[in-house]
Amino acid sequence: MSPAELHADSIVIDGLIIAKWNRELFEDMRKGGLTAANCTVSVWEGFQATVNNIAASQKLIRDNSDLVIPVRTTADIRKAKEQGKTGILFGFQNAHAFEDQIGYVEVFKQLGVGIVQMCYNTQNLVGTGCYERDGGLSGFGREIVAEMNRVGIMCDLSHVGSKTSEEVILESSRPVCYSHCLPSGLKEHPRNKSDEELKFIADHGGFVGVTMFAPFLAKGIDSTIDDYAEAIEYVMNIVGEDAIGIGTDFTQGHGQDFFEWLTHDKGYARRLTNFGKIVNPLGIRTVGEFPNLTETLLKRGMPERTVRKVMGENWVRVLKDVWGE
């Protein structure tokens, strides 16, 4: 099978996209052969604003039903593959939208939310993000984890502090993930995960999606798709070929205002970080270039069977487990 044929035949899942939602993006997803993606609908928003985001996203999916379908189950992912469309799974990058109401967890599950990150960079009612002193998982946070386990929402720890992450991993009865992270073994950064953290989540049945966000890569904006592939290989050497997938963190279509909102606490308060210029690695600058990743992994000697796992099969398996199918 040629790289193009393998990519076209594979289930391709992106574990985190926070791009600007519009038809142009959906067209690029199809060009890239993307079977499904975890699409962010909440970061700093509370309950009402998040519901509004979901309502707008649902309408966008309906209006572009020739390109995309909603995903609530792994059967929907396979259905998207069969129909030649991209499945859209709603995800949060912050548990802030749950506010202080445990009952909201099930409400959002019923609205199609399948993955929720416990904290986004800073403290919330659940625990602590990666940009401040980590107080660990709160008592309320333990109840939220239990409720997410019950209704079938995956706990994501990508932007979460180390101690809070460890306690969520131990608390959860279902697999948890870093949906989009890079190894600090290749670059020290508050958002990157140590070899020990990567091994710990894998040893406890968890999952790692590897990102290509340039500020977290060793060569920054000078990175290429080979640098991204190197990071995937580095992580796989720690967690194994069954606990790894893709989580690009594509921000396609967004301008500087969006990054200002992301990098300030609550979207408006203190500055947490400054990314500077953001350019995706050469060779995978847009979602439409996804086939290049399959080709690059093959070129670097990864077996076809393993490439299929990394590109999407592993995500399907772990989501099936978490969603209780």
XYZ file of C-alpha atoms in Angstrom:
325
model
C 0.000 0.000 0.000
C 1.318 3.452 -0.857
C 1.364 6.119 1.909
C -1.595 7.869 0.243
C -3.559 4.604 0.046
C -2.801 3.745 3.673
C -3.912 7.190 4.809
C -7.129 6.950 2.795
C -7.832 3.495 4.242
C -7.023 4.372 7.860
C -9.203 5.870 10.562
C -7.545 9.252 11.190
C -8.396 11.020 14.441
C -7.160 14.346 15.773
C -7.477 14.371 19.553
C -7.563 18.174 19.778
C -8.457 20.912 17.319
C -9.271 24.454 18.459
C -9.485 26.021 15.001
C -11.975 28.603 13.739
C -15.120 26.649 12.951
C -16.450 27.284 9.451
C -17.057 25.513 6.158
C -13.546 26.297 4.958
C -12.103 24.307 7.869
C -14.484 21.392 7.247
C -13.392 21.333 3.601
C -9.757 21.206 4.704
C -10.583 18.357 7.110
C -11.942 16.377 4.177
C -8.891 17.240 2.079
C -6.736 15.890 4.921
C -8.743 12.673 5.180
C -9.689 13.354 8.798
C -12.180 10.783 10.096
C -12.954 12.559 13.374
C -11.702 15.274 15.704
C -12.137 16.419 19.289
C -13.231 20.014 18.702
C -13.014 22.535 21.535
C -16.290 24.302 22.407
C -15.295 25.676 25.835
C -12.150 27.167 27.390
C -12.866 30.095 29.709
C -16.643 30.128 29.182
C -19.132 29.319 31.933
C -22.245 27.145 31.578
C -24.467 29.480 29.533
C -21.784 30.672 27.113
C -20.704 27.063 26.540
C -24.278 25.993 25.786
C -24.432 28.891 23.299
C -21.200 27.650 21.672
C -22.633 24.139 21.369
C -25.883 25.459 19.862
C -23.904 27.430 17.253
C -21.686 24.412 16.542
C -24.686 22.126 16.105
C -26.174 24.537 13.551
C -22.830 24.724 11.716
C -22.700 20.914 11.545
C -26.279 20.774 10.227
C -25.534 23.448 7.618
C -22.485 21.481 6.431
C -23.888 17.964 6.681
C -22.343 17.089 3.323
C -18.921 17.310 5.005
C -19.358 16.586 8.722
C -21.481 14.582 11.169
C -21.798 14.768 14.973
C -20.013 12.122 17.048
C -21.464 10.696 20.240
C -20.236 7.092 19.934
C -17.352 5.276 18.275
C -19.957 3.838 15.880
C -20.427 7.435 14.691
C -16.678 7.616 13.996
C -16.888 4.493 11.850
C -20.011 5.880 10.176
C -18.095 9.063 9.306
C -15.380 6.913 7.722
C -17.902 4.951 5.671
C -19.608 8.140 4.469
C -16.373 9.952 3.632
C -17.141 12.688 6.151
C -15.462 14.035 9.288
C -16.995 13.297 12.683
C -17.143 16.242 15.090
C -16.810 15.400 18.778
C -17.378 18.242 21.254
C -14.729 18.727 23.941
C -13.864 21.233 26.667
C -10.402 22.501 27.577
C -11.605 23.497 31.041
C -14.107 22.105 33.549
C -15.117 25.726 34.286
C -18.384 25.242 32.372
C -19.523 22.724 35.018
C -19.407 25.649 37.465
C -20.239 24.214 40.900
C -22.965 21.873 39.641
C -22.208 18.161 39.393
C -25.465 17.681 37.486
C -24.125 19.771 34.604
C -21.683 16.942 33.757
C -24.514 14.706 32.553
C -26.254 17.626 30.838
C -23.178 18.272 28.718
C -22.749 14.555 28.000
C -26.293 14.594 26.614
C -25.298 17.565 24.436
C -22.523 15.485 22.855
C -19.486 16.380 24.980
C -17.131 13.393 25.149
C -13.841 14.791 26.510
C -13.261 17.447 29.189
C -9.935 18.849 30.331
C -9.968 19.245 34.097
C -8.248 22.680 34.177
C -6.958 25.154 31.624
C -3.581 26.516 32.803
C -4.845 27.867 36.154
C -6.841 26.963 39.256
C -10.534 26.155 39.062
C -12.940 24.365 41.406
C -11.608 20.967 40.298
C -7.839 21.411 40.587
C -4.843 23.340 39.297
C -3.466 24.098 35.853
C 0.151 23.910 34.744
C 0.968 27.621 35.105
C 0.658 28.005 38.884
C 1.422 26.281 42.181
C -0.380 22.950 42.123
C -2.739 22.264 45.024
C -3.942 18.955 43.608
C -7.420 17.604 42.980
C -10.084 19.150 45.219
C -12.779 17.205 47.025
C -15.293 18.619 44.560
C -12.907 17.585 41.794
C -13.063 13.982 42.994
C -16.841 14.111 42.681
C -16.542 15.565 39.176
C -14.136 12.777 38.135
C -16.544 10.158 39.512
C -19.452 11.726 37.633
C -17.442 11.958 34.397
C -16.594 8.265 34.816
C -20.270 7.459 35.405
C -21.680 9.282 32.382
C -18.732 8.484 30.078
C -16.724 11.670 29.569
C -12.950 11.323 29.250
C -10.744 13.264 31.698
C -8.089 15.261 29.806
C -4.944 16.480 31.624
C -3.011 18.322 28.909
C -2.954 21.789 30.554
C -3.258 20.411 34.095
C -0.647 20.659 36.850
C 1.498 17.642 37.661
C 0.043 16.884 41.104
C -3.558 17.375 40.000
C -2.873 15.143 36.983
C -1.415 12.378 39.130
C -4.398 12.487 41.483
C -6.918 12.400 38.596
C -5.076 9.417 37.086
C -5.315 7.579 40.420
C -8.897 8.681 41.100
C -10.416 7.798 37.733
C -11.871 4.345 37.194
C -11.658 4.831 33.426
C -8.682 5.720 31.192
C -7.668 9.386 31.183
C -5.538 11.247 28.639
C -3.137 13.970 27.762
C -5.016 14.731 24.536
C -2.343 17.126 23.251
C 1.108 17.298 24.821
C 4.827 17.042 24.057
C 7.705 15.523 26.050
C 9.844 17.788 28.232
C 12.666 15.370 27.370
C 12.863 17.215 24.031
C 12.086 20.695 25.400
C 11.524 21.992 28.923
C 8.219 23.877 29.050
C 5.419 24.093 31.664
C 3.037 22.514 29.147
C 5.294 19.563 28.340
C 5.253 16.275 30.241
C 8.261 14.538 31.790
C 9.223 10.969 30.925
C 7.990 9.981 34.395
C 4.587 11.624 33.851
C 4.202 9.969 30.443
C 5.100 6.567 31.876
C 2.774 7.064 34.859
C -0.329 7.765 32.764
C 0.431 4.836 30.433
C 1.105 2.462 33.341
C -2.353 3.324 34.687
C -4.155 2.580 31.420
C -4.099 6.174 30.163
C -3.491 7.662 26.752
C -1.221 10.291 25.190
C -2.053 12.433 22.166
C 1.071 14.127 20.798
C 0.781 17.760 19.711
C 2.795 19.733 17.181
C 2.193 23.196 18.672
C 5.395 25.004 17.690
C 6.156 26.826 20.995
C 6.439 23.427 22.714
C 8.702 21.859 20.071
C 12.497 22.059 20.441
C 12.957 24.034 17.218
C 9.882 26.229 17.698
C 8.621 27.847 14.499
C 11.543 26.344 12.576
C 10.165 22.848 13.200
C 9.263 20.493 10.377
C 6.963 17.491 10.161
C 10.044 15.342 10.913
C 10.459 17.123 14.250
C 6.832 16.295 14.994
C 7.418 12.666 13.992
C 10.466 12.579 16.265
C 8.304 13.695 19.190
C 5.756 10.969 18.388
C 8.534 8.360 18.331
C 10.001 9.691 21.595
C 6.649 9.385 23.378
C 5.935 5.970 21.865
C 9.230 4.651 23.218
C 7.913 5.500 26.706
C 4.199 4.654 26.539
C 4.180 1.916 23.902
C 2.381 1.718 20.560
C -1.087 1.158 22.031
C -1.304 4.228 24.291
C -0.455 6.927 21.751
C -2.258 8.993 19.144
C -2.416 12.400 17.509
C -3.646 15.641 19.102
C -2.344 18.427 16.887
C -3.836 21.484 18.657
C -4.560 23.059 15.266
C -5.535 26.732 15.721
C -6.204 27.222 12.021
C -7.987 30.440 11.055
C -7.531 32.296 14.350
C -5.865 35.688 14.720
C -3.814 37.316 17.487
C -6.909 38.344 19.494
C -7.756 34.674 20.026
C -4.290 33.894 21.412
C -4.485 36.920 23.718
C -7.748 35.509 25.086
C -6.245 32.034 25.542
C -3.060 33.224 27.274
C -4.685 35.423 29.928
C -6.215 33.858 33.032
C -10.000 33.603 32.567
C -9.438 35.167 29.147
C -8.887 38.676 30.496
C -6.864 38.716 33.753
C -3.124 38.192 34.263
C -0.929 37.104 31.381
C 0.098 33.455 31.770
C 2.424 33.040 28.800
C 3.334 34.619 25.494
C 3.620 32.263 22.538
C 5.102 34.808 20.159
C 4.763 33.920 16.491
C 2.909 30.660 15.854
C 3.718 28.684 12.724
C 2.873 24.993 12.433
C 5.692 22.628 11.392
C 6.621 22.725 7.728
C 4.791 19.886 5.999
C 1.711 19.981 8.236
C 0.835 23.663 8.343
C -2.854 22.992 7.673
C -5.344 20.218 8.433
C -5.398 19.448 4.714
C -1.770 18.294 4.915
C -2.578 15.426 7.309
C -1.626 12.750 4.714
C 1.972 13.994 4.957
C 2.130 12.715 8.540
C 1.249 9.166 7.527
C 3.871 9.356 4.795
C 6.519 10.750 7.181
C 5.941 8.071 9.827
C 6.237 5.349 7.175
C 9.386 6.917 5.713
C 10.967 6.925 9.160
C 10.431 3.181 9.439
C 7.196 2.861 11.389
C 5.318 -0.323 10.341
C 1.940 0.102 8.614
C 0.142 -1.629 11.484
C 1.614 0.816 14.002
C 0.907 3.841 11.808
C -2.781 2.834 11.701
C -2.836 2.667 15.505
C -1.146 6.038 15.971
C -3.243 7.818 13.347
C -6.540 6.822 14.902
C -7.228 3.225 15.890
C -5.855 3.731 19.406
C -8.135 6.729 19.966
C -11.168 4.664 18.900
C -10.276 1.887 21.334
C -9.740 4.145 24.350
C -12.841 6.260 23.651
C -14.918 3.076 23.403
C -13.663 2.108 26.855
C -14.304 5.531 28.416
C -17.710 5.955 26.800
C -18.773 2.575 28.145
C -19.718 1.007 24.828
